[in-house]
Short mmCIF file of C-alpha atoms and ligand atoms in Angstrom, two decimals:
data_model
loop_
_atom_site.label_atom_id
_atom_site.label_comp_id
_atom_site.label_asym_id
_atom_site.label_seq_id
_atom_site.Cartn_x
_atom_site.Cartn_y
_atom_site.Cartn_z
CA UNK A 1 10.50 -3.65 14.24
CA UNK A 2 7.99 -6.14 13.45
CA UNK A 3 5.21 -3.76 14.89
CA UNK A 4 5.96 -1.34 12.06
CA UNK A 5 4.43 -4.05 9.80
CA UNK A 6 0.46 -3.88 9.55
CA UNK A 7 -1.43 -6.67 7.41
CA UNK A 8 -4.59 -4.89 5.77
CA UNK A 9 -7.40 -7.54 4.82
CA UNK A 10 -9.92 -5.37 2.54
CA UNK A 11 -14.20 -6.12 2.94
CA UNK A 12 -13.20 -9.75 3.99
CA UNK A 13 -16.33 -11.69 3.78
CA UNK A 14 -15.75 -14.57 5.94
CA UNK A 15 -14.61 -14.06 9.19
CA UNK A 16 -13.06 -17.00 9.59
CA UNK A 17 -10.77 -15.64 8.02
CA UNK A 18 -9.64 -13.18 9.74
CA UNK A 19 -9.25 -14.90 12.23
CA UNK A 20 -6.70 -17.57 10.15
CA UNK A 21 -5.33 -14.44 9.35
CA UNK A 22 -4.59 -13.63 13.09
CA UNK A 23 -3.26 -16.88 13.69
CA UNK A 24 -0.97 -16.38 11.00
CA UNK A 25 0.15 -13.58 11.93
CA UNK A 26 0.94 -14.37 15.17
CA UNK A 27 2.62 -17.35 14.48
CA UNK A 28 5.30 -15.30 12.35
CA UNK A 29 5.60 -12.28 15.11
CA UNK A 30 3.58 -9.97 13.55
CA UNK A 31 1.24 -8.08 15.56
CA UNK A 32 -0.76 -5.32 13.96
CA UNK A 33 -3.78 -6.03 11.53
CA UNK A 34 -6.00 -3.79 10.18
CA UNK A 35 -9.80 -4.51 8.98
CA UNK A 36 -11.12 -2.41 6.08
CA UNK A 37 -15.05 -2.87 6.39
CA UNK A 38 -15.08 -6.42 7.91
CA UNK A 39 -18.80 -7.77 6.20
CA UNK A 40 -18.79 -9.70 9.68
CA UNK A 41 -16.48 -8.14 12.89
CA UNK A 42 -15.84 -9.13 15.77
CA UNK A 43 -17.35 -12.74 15.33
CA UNK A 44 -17.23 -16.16 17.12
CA UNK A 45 -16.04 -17.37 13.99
CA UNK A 46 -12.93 -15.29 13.75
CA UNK A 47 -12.06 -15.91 17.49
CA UNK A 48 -11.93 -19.88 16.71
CA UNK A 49 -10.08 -19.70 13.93
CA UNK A 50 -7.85 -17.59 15.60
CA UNK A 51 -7.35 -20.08 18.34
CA UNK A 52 -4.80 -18.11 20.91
CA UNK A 53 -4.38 -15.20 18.84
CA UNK A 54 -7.54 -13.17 19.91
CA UNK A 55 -5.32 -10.54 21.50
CA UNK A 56 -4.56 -9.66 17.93
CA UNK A 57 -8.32 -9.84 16.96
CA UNK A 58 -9.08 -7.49 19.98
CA UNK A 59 -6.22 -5.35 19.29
CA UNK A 60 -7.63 -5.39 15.35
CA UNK A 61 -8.14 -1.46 14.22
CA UNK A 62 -11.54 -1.54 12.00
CA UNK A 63 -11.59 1.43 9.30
CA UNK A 64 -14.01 2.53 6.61
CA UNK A 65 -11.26 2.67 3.81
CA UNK A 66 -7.92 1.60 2.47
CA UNK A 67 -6.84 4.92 2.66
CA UNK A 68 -7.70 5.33 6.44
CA UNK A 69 -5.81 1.29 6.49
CA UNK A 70 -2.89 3.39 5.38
CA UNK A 71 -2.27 6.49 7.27
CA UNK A 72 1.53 6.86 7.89
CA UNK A 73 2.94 4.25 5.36
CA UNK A 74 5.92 4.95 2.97
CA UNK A 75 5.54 1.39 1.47
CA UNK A 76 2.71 -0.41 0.18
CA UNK A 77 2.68 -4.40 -0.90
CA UNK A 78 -0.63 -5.11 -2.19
CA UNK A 79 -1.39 -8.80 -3.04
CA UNK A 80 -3.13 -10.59 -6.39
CA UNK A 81 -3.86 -13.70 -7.63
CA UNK A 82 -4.14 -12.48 -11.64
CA UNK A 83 -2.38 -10.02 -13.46
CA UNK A 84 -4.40 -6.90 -14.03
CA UNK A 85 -4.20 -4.53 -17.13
CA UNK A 86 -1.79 -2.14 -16.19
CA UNK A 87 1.07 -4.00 -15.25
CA UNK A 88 2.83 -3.00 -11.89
CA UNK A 89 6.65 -3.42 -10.58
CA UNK A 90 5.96 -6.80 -9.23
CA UNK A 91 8.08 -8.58 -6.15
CA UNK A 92 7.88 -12.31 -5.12
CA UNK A 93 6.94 -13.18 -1.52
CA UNK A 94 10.66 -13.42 -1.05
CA UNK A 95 11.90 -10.37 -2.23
CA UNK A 96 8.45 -8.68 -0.46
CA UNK A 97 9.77 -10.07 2.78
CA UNK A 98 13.39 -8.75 2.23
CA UNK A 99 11.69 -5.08 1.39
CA UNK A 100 9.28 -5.29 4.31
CA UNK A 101 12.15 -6.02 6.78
CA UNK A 102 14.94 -3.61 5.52
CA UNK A 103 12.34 -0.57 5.52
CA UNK A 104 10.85 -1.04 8.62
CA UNK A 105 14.07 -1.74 10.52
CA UNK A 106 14.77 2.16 9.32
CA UNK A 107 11.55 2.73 11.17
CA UNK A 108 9.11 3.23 8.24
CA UNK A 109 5.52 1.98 8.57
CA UNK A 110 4.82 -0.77 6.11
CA UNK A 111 1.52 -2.77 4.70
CA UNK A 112 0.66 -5.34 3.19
CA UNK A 113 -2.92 -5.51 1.68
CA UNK A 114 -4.78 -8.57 1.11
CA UNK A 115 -8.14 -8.79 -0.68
CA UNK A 116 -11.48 -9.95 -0.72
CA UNK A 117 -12.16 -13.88 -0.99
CA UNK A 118 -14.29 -13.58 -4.11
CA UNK A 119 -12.73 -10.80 -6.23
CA UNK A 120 -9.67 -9.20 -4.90
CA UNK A 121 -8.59 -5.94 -4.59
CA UNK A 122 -9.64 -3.77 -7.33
CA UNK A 123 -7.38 -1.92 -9.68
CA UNK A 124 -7.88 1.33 -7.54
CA UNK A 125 -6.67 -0.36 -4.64
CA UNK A 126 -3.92 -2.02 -6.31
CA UNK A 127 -3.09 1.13 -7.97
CA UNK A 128 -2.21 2.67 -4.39
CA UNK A 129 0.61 0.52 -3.70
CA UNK A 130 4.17 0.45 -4.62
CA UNK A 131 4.52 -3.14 -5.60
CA UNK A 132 2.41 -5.95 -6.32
CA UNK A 133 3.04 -9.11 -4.67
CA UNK A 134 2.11 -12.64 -6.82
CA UNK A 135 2.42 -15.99 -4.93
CA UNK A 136 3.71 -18.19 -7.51
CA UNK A 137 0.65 -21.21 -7.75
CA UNK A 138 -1.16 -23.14 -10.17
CA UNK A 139 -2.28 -20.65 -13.29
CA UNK A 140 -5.56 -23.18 -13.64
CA UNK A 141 -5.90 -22.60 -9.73
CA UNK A 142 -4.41 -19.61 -8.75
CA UNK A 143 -6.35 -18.38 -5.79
CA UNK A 144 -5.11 -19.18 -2.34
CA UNK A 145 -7.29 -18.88 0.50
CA UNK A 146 -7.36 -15.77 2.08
CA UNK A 147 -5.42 -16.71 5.07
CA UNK A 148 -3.23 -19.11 3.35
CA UNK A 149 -1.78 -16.14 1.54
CA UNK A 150 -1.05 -14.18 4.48
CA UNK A 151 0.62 -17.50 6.31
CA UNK A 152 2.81 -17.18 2.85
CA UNK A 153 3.92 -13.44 3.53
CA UNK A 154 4.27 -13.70 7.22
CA UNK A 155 6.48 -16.24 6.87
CA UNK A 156 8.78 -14.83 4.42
CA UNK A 157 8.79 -11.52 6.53
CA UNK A 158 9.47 -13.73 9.31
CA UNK A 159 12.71 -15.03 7.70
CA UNK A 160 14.01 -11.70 5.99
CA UNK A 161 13.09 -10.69 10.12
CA UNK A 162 15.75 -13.71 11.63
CA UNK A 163 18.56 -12.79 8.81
CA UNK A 164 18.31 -9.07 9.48
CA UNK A 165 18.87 -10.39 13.60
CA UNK A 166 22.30 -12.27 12.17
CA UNK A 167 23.86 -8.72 10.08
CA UNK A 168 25.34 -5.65 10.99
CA UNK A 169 23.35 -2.98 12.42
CA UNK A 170 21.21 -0.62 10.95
CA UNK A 171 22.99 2.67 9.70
CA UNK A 172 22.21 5.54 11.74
CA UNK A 173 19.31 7.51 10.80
CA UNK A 174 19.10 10.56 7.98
CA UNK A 175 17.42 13.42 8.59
CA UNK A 176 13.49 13.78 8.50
CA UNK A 177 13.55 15.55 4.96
CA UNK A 178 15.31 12.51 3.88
CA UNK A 179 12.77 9.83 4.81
CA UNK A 180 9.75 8.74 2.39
CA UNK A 181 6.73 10.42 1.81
CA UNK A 182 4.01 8.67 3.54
CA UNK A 183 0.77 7.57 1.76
CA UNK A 184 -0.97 10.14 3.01
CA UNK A 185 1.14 12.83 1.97
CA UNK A 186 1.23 10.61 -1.35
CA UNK A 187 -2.43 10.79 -2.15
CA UNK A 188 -2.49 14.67 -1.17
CA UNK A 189 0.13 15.01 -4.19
CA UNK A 190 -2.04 12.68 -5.90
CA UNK A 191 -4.78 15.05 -5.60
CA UNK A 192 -3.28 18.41 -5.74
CA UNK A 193 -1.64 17.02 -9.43
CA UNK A 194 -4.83 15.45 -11.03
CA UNK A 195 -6.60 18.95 -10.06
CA UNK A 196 -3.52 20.54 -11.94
CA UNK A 197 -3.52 18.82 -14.36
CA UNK A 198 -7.34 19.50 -15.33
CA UNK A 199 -6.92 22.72 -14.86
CA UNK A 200 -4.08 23.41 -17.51
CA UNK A 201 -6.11 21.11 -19.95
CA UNK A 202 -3.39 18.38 -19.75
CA UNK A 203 -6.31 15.74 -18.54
CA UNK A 204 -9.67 15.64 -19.76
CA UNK A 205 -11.79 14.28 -17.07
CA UNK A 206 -14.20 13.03 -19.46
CA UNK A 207 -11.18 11.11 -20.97
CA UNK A 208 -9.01 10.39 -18.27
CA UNK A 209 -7.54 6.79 -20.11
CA UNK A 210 -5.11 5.66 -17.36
CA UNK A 211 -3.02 9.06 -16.76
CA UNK A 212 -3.53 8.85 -12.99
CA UNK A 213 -2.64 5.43 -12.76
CA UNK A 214 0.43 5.86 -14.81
CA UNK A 215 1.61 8.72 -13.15
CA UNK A 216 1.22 7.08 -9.67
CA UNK A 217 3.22 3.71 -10.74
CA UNK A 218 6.08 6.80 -11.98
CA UNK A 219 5.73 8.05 -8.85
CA UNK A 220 5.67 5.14 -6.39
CA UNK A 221 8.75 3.38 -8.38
CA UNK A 222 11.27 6.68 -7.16
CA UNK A 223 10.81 7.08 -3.61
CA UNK A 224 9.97 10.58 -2.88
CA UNK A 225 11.17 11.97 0.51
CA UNK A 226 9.92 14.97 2.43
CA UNK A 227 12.04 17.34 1.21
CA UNK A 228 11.15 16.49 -2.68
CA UNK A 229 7.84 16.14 -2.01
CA UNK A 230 7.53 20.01 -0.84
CA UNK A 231 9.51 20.35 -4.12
CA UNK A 232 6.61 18.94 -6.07
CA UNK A 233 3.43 20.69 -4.40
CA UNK A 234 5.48 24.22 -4.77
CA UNK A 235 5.65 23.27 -8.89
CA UNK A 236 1.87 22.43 -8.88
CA UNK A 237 0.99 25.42 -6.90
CA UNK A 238 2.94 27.77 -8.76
CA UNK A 239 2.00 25.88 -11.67
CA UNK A 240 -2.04 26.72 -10.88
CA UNK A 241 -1.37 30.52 -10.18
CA UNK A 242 0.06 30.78 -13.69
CA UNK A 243 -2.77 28.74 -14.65
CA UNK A 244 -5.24 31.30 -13.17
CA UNK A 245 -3.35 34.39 -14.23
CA UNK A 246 -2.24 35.11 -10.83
CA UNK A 247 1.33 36.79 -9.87
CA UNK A 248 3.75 34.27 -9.64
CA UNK A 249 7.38 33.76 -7.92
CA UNK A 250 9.38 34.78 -11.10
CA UNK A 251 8.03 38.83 -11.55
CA UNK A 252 9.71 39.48 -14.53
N1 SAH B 301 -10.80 -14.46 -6.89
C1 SAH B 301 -9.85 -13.49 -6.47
C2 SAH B 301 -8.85 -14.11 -5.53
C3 SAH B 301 -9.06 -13.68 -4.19
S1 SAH B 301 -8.16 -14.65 -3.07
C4 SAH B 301 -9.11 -12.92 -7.65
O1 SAH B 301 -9.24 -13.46 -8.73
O2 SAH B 301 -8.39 -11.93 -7.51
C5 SAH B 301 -8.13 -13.51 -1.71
C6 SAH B 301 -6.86 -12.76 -1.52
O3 SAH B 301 -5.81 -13.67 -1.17
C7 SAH B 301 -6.34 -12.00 -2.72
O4 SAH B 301 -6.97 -10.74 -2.87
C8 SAH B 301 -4.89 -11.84 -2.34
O5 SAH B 301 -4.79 -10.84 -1.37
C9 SAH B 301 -4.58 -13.19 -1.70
N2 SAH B 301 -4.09 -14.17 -2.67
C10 SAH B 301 -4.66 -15.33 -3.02
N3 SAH B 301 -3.91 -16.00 -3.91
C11 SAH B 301 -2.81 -15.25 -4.13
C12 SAH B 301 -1.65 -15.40 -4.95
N4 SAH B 301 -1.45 -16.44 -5.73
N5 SAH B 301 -0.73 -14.40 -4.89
C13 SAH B 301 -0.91 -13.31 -4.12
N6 SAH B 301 -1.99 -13.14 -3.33
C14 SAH B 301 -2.93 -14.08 -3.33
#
Protein backbone atom coordinates (compact mmCIF):
# COMPACT_ATOMS: atom_id res chain seq x y z
CA UNK A 1 0.00 0.00 0.00
CA UNK A 2 2.86 2.09 0.77
CA UNK A 3 4.15 1.65 -2.92
CA UNK A 4 1.09 3.56 -4.11
CA UNK A 5 2.75 6.59 -2.42
CA UNK A 6 5.42 8.44 -4.71
CA UNK A 7 7.44 11.53 -3.17
CA UNK A 8 8.05 14.09 -6.15
CA UNK A 9 11.15 16.47 -5.39
CA UNK A 10 10.82 19.29 -8.26
CA UNK A 11 14.50 20.81 -10.05
CA UNK A 12 16.21 19.93 -6.65
CA UNK A 13 19.45 21.68 -6.75
CA UNK A 14 21.53 19.87 -4.35
CA UNK A 15 21.78 16.41 -4.58
CA UNK A 16 22.45 15.79 -1.35
CA UNK A 17 19.38 16.06 -1.00
CA UNK A 18 17.93 13.73 -2.64
CA UNK A 19 19.63 11.55 -1.34
CA UNK A 20 18.40 12.71 2.54
CA UNK A 21 15.35 12.44 0.83
CA UNK A 22 15.93 8.67 0.06
CA UNK A 23 17.01 8.00 3.39
CA UNK A 24 13.96 9.39 4.60
CA UNK A 25 11.99 7.72 2.79
CA UNK A 26 13.21 4.58 3.43
CA UNK A 27 13.35 4.89 6.91
CA UNK A 28 9.39 5.42 6.98
CA UNK A 29 8.66 2.41 4.29
CA UNK A 30 8.20 4.35 1.49
CA UNK A 31 9.69 3.27 -1.63
CA UNK A 32 8.94 5.18 -4.80
CA UNK A 33 10.50 8.72 -5.54
CA UNK A 34 10.30 10.57 -8.42
CA UNK A 35 12.95 13.33 -9.77
CA UNK A 36 11.53 16.21 -11.83
CA UNK A 37 14.75 17.63 -13.66
CA UNK A 38 17.37 16.75 -10.96
CA UNK A 39 20.08 20.02 -11.66
CA UNK A 40 22.59 17.14 -10.54
CA UNK A 41 21.40 13.08 -10.99
CA UNK A 42 22.69 10.36 -10.21
CA UNK A 43 25.58 11.86 -8.01
CA UNK A 44 28.13 10.66 -5.37
CA UNK A 45 26.63 13.13 -3.29
CA UNK A 46 23.14 11.78 -3.25
CA UNK A 47 24.42 8.13 -2.77
CA UNK A 48 26.18 9.30 0.67
CA UNK A 49 23.58 11.00 1.92
CA UNK A 50 21.52 8.29 1.18
CA UNK A 51 23.67 5.95 3.14
CA UNK A 52 21.81 2.32 2.58
CA UNK A 53 19.03 3.61 0.69
CA UNK A 54 20.65 3.71 -2.87
CA UNK A 55 18.26 1.00 -4.03
CA UNK A 56 15.73 3.77 -3.84
CA UNK A 57 18.14 6.25 -5.64
CA UNK A 58 18.66 3.54 -8.40
CA UNK A 59 15.12 2.68 -8.50
CA UNK A 60 14.52 6.81 -8.71
CA UNK A 61 12.25 7.52 -12.07
CA UNK A 62 13.83 10.95 -13.58
CA UNK A 63 11.09 13.00 -15.69
CA UNK A 64 11.12 16.29 -17.56
CA UNK A 65 7.89 17.63 -15.79
CA UNK A 66 5.50 17.58 -12.89
CA UNK A 67 2.97 16.53 -15.05
CA UNK A 68 4.95 13.43 -16.37
CA UNK A 69 5.83 13.13 -12.00
CA UNK A 70 2.10 12.63 -11.98
CA UNK A 71 0.73 10.26 -14.45
CA UNK A 72 -1.96 8.07 -12.75
CA UNK A 73 -2.60 10.10 -9.47
CA UNK A 74 -6.13 10.91 -8.08
CA UNK A 75 -4.52 12.88 -5.16
CA UNK A 76 -2.02 15.46 -5.06
CA UNK A 77 -0.25 16.98 -1.65
CA UNK A 78 2.00 19.61 -2.71
CA UNK A 79 4.22 21.18 0.02
CA UNK A 80 5.07 25.16 0.99
CA UNK A 81 6.80 26.99 3.32
CA UNK A 82 4.66 30.55 2.70
CA UNK A 83 1.27 31.13 1.88
CA UNK A 84 0.77 32.07 -1.71
CA UNK A 85 -1.98 34.45 -3.14
CA UNK A 86 -4.64 32.29 -3.91
CA UNK A 87 -5.29 30.50 -0.93
CA UNK A 88 -5.71 26.60 -1.24
CA UNK A 89 -7.69 23.89 1.04
CA UNK A 90 -4.77 23.41 3.27
CA UNK A 91 -4.03 19.99 5.48
CA UNK A 92 -1.40 19.64 8.30
CA UNK A 93 1.25 16.91 8.01
CA UNK A 94 -1.10 14.97 10.20
CA UNK A 95 -4.17 15.11 8.53
CA UNK A 96 -1.87 14.74 5.00
CA UNK A 97 -0.71 11.46 6.43
CA UNK A 98 -4.28 10.27 7.41
CA UNK A 99 -5.43 11.24 3.56
CA UNK A 100 -2.36 9.65 2.02
CA UNK A 101 -2.99 6.33 3.86
CA UNK A 102 -6.86 5.98 3.58
CA UNK A 103 -6.66 6.66 -0.35
CA UNK A 104 -4.03 4.56 -1.20
CA UNK A 105 -5.18 1.60 0.89
CA UNK A 106 -8.34 1.87 -1.77
CA UNK A 107 -5.56 1.48 -4.26
CA UNK A 108 -5.29 5.07 -5.63
CA UNK A 109 -1.87 6.43 -6.61
CA UNK A 110 -0.88 9.30 -4.40
CA UNK A 111 2.02 12.21 -4.39
CA UNK A 112 3.43 14.27 -2.54
CA UNK A 113 5.48 17.15 -4.17
CA UNK A 114 8.27 18.84 -2.59
CA UNK A 115 10.08 21.89 -4.02
CA UNK A 116 13.11 23.47 -4.91
CA UNK A 117 15.66 24.51 -2.00
CA UNK A 118 15.74 28.17 -3.00
CA UNK A 119 12.19 29.06 -4.14
CA UNK A 120 9.64 26.37 -3.96
CA UNK A 121 7.20 25.21 -6.09
CA UNK A 122 5.63 27.82 -8.09
CA UNK A 123 1.98 28.75 -8.05
CA UNK A 124 1.45 26.60 -11.29
CA UNK A 125 2.72 23.71 -9.62
CA UNK A 126 0.95 24.28 -6.52
CA UNK A 127 -2.08 25.01 -8.42
CA UNK A 128 -2.08 21.22 -9.69
CA UNK A 129 -2.64 19.71 -6.47
CA UNK A 130 -5.55 19.06 -4.32
CA UNK A 131 -4.23 20.26 -1.04
CA UNK A 132 -1.46 22.17 0.21
CA UNK A 133 0.51 20.84 2.94
CA UNK A 134 2.23 23.63 5.62
CA UNK A 135 4.65 22.24 8.29
CA UNK A 136 3.86 24.31 11.17
CA UNK A 137 7.63 26.20 12.01
CA UNK A 138 8.99 29.39 12.92
CA UNK A 139 7.13 32.33 10.68
CA UNK A 140 10.75 34.36 11.00
CA UNK A 141 12.31 30.90 9.81
CA UNK A 142 9.99 29.01 8.03
CA UNK A 143 11.95 26.99 5.55
CA UNK A 144 12.93 23.48 6.43
CA UNK A 145 15.52 21.80 4.59
CA UNK A 146 14.51 20.00 1.78
CA UNK A 147 14.88 16.62 3.22
CA UNK A 148 13.91 17.57 6.64
CA UNK A 149 10.46 18.21 5.23
CA UNK A 150 10.08 14.99 3.62
CA UNK A 151 11.47 13.09 7.03
CA UNK A 152 8.27 15.24 8.44
CA UNK A 153 5.68 13.67 5.88
CA UNK A 154 7.12 10.24 5.79
CA UNK A 155 6.78 9.97 9.14
CA UNK A 156 3.32 11.03 9.58
CA UNK A 157 2.36 8.68 6.58
CA UNK A 158 4.25 6.19 8.40
CA UNK A 159 1.95 6.46 11.47
CA UNK A 160 -1.53 7.01 9.67
CA UNK A 161 0.29 3.55 7.78
CA UNK A 162 0.67 1.48 11.53
CA UNK A 163 -3.04 2.72 12.70
CA UNK A 164 -4.63 1.74 9.41
CA UNK A 165 -2.59 -2.03 10.25
CA UNK A 166 -4.63 -1.93 13.88
CA UNK A 167 -8.59 -1.18 12.10
CA UNK A 168 -10.98 -3.01 10.26
CA UNK A 169 -10.41 -3.83 6.77
CA UNK A 170 -10.78 -1.92 3.85
CA UNK A 171 -14.40 -1.97 2.29
CA UNK A 172 -14.57 -3.86 -0.78
CA UNK A 173 -13.95 -2.06 -3.88
CA UNK A 174 -16.66 0.16 -6.13
CA UNK A 175 -16.77 -0.07 -9.48
CA UNK A 176 -14.17 1.61 -11.93
CA UNK A 177 -16.66 4.53 -12.88
CA UNK A 178 -16.71 5.17 -9.26
CA UNK A 179 -13.01 5.75 -8.58
CA UNK A 180 -11.23 9.33 -9.02
CA UNK A 181 -10.22 10.89 -11.99
CA UNK A 182 -6.57 10.70 -12.28
CA UNK A 183 -4.37 13.80 -12.92
CA UNK A 184 -4.00 13.07 -16.16
CA UNK A 185 -7.44 12.77 -17.07
CA UNK A 186 -7.67 16.01 -14.74
CA UNK A 187 -5.46 18.23 -16.80
CA UNK A 188 -7.14 16.86 -20.17
CA UNK A 189 -10.49 18.44 -18.59
CA UNK A 190 -8.34 21.19 -17.64
CA UNK A 191 -7.55 21.75 -21.14
CA UNK A 192 -10.55 20.81 -23.07
CA UNK A 193 -12.50 23.62 -20.51
CA UNK A 194 -10.00 26.59 -20.77
CA UNK A 195 -10.25 26.01 -24.75
CA UNK A 196 -14.13 26.19 -24.12
CA UNK A 197 -14.19 28.60 -22.37
CA UNK A 198 -12.21 30.98 -24.90
CA UNK A 199 -14.10 29.95 -27.39
CA UNK A 200 -17.63 31.06 -26.03
CA UNK A 201 -15.91 34.41 -24.93
CA UNK A 202 -16.29 33.44 -21.20
CA UNK A 203 -12.22 33.93 -20.81
CA UNK A 204 -10.25 36.44 -22.41
CA UNK A 205 -6.84 35.09 -22.82
CA UNK A 206 -5.41 38.41 -22.80
CA UNK A 207 -7.16 38.76 -19.35
CA UNK A 208 -7.20 35.53 -17.92
CA UNK A 209 -7.05 37.03 -13.90
CA UNK A 210 -7.04 33.70 -12.00
CA UNK A 211 -10.17 31.84 -13.73
CA UNK A 212 -8.12 28.68 -14.35
CA UNK A 213 -6.77 28.56 -11.07
CA UNK A 214 -10.09 29.07 -9.46
CA UNK A 215 -11.82 26.71 -11.39
CA UNK A 216 -9.19 23.95 -10.73
CA UNK A 217 -9.22 24.53 -6.70
CA UNK A 218 -13.50 24.03 -7.51
CA UNK A 219 -12.64 21.21 -9.15
CA UNK A 220 -9.97 19.40 -7.12
CA UNK A 221 -12.04 20.14 -3.70
CA UNK A 222 -15.18 17.55 -5.19
CA UNK A 223 -13.59 14.50 -6.26
CA UNK A 224 -14.60 13.73 -9.71
CA UNK A 225 -14.83 10.00 -10.64
CA UNK A 226 -14.77 8.40 -14.06
CA UNK A 227 -18.12 8.30 -14.68
CA UNK A 228 -18.63 12.28 -13.95
CA UNK A 229 -15.78 13.10 -15.57
CA UNK A 230 -17.20 11.67 -19.09
CA UNK A 231 -20.18 13.74 -17.83
CA UNK A 232 -18.12 16.89 -18.01
CA UNK A 233 -16.09 16.50 -21.43
CA UNK A 234 -19.68 15.51 -23.15
CA UNK A 235 -20.99 19.27 -21.72
CA UNK A 236 -17.79 20.94 -23.12
CA UNK A 237 -17.98 19.14 -26.33
CA UNK A 238 -21.46 19.69 -26.94
CA UNK A 239 -20.95 22.94 -25.51
CA UNK A 240 -18.16 23.81 -28.53
CA UNK A 241 -20.46 22.40 -31.38
CA UNK A 242 -23.10 24.92 -30.33
CA UNK A 243 -20.33 27.24 -30.09
CA UNK A 244 -19.34 26.59 -33.75
CA UNK A 245 -22.85 26.35 -35.12
CA UNK A 246 -22.63 22.74 -35.55
CA UNK A 247 -25.73 20.16 -35.10
CA UNK A 248 -26.00 19.28 -31.73
CA UNK A 249 -27.62 16.28 -29.54
CA UNK A 250 -30.95 18.17 -28.84
CA UNK A 251 -32.40 18.60 -32.87
CA UNK A 252 -35.22 20.49 -32.07
N1 LIG B 1 12.54 29.33 0.02
C1 LIG B 1 11.49 28.42 -0.31
C2 LIG B 1 11.50 27.24 0.62
C3 LIG B 1 11.98 26.07 -0.03
S1 LIG B 1 12.33 24.81 1.11
C4 LIG B 1 10.16 29.10 -0.22
O1 LIG B 1 10.09 30.19 0.30
O2 LIG B 1 9.14 28.54 -0.66
C5 LIG B 1 12.25 23.43 0.01
C6 LIG B 1 11.00 22.63 0.07
O3 LIG B 1 10.88 21.99 1.35
C7 LIG B 1 9.69 23.39 -0.12
O4 LIG B 1 9.40 23.63 -1.48
C8 LIG B 1 8.72 22.42 0.50
O5 LIG B 1 8.50 21.37 -0.39
C9 LIG B 1 9.51 21.89 1.70
N2 LIG B 1 9.29 22.69 2.91
C10 LIG B 1 10.20 23.40 3.60
N3 LIG B 1 9.65 23.97 4.68
C11 LIG B 1 8.36 23.61 4.70
C12 LIG B 1 7.25 23.88 5.57
N4 LIG B 1 7.36 24.64 6.65
N5 LIG B 1 6.06 23.31 5.25
C13 LIG B 1 5.92 22.55 4.15
N6 LIG B 1 6.93 22.27 3.31
C14 LIG B 1 8.13 22.79 3.56
Amino acid sequence: MLHNIRVVLVNTSHPGNIGGAARAMKNMGLSRLVLVQPRDFPSEQASARASGADDLLAGAEVVDSLEQALVGCSLVLGTSARDRSLPWPMLDPRECGAKAVAQAAGGEQIALVFGREHAGLTNEELQRCHFHVHIASNPEFSSLNLAAAVQVLAYEVRTAWLAAQQAAPVAEKADASEEPATMDEMERFYEHLEQTLVQIGFLDPEKPRHLMARLRRLYGRSTVNHSEMSILRGILTETQKVARGEPHKRKD
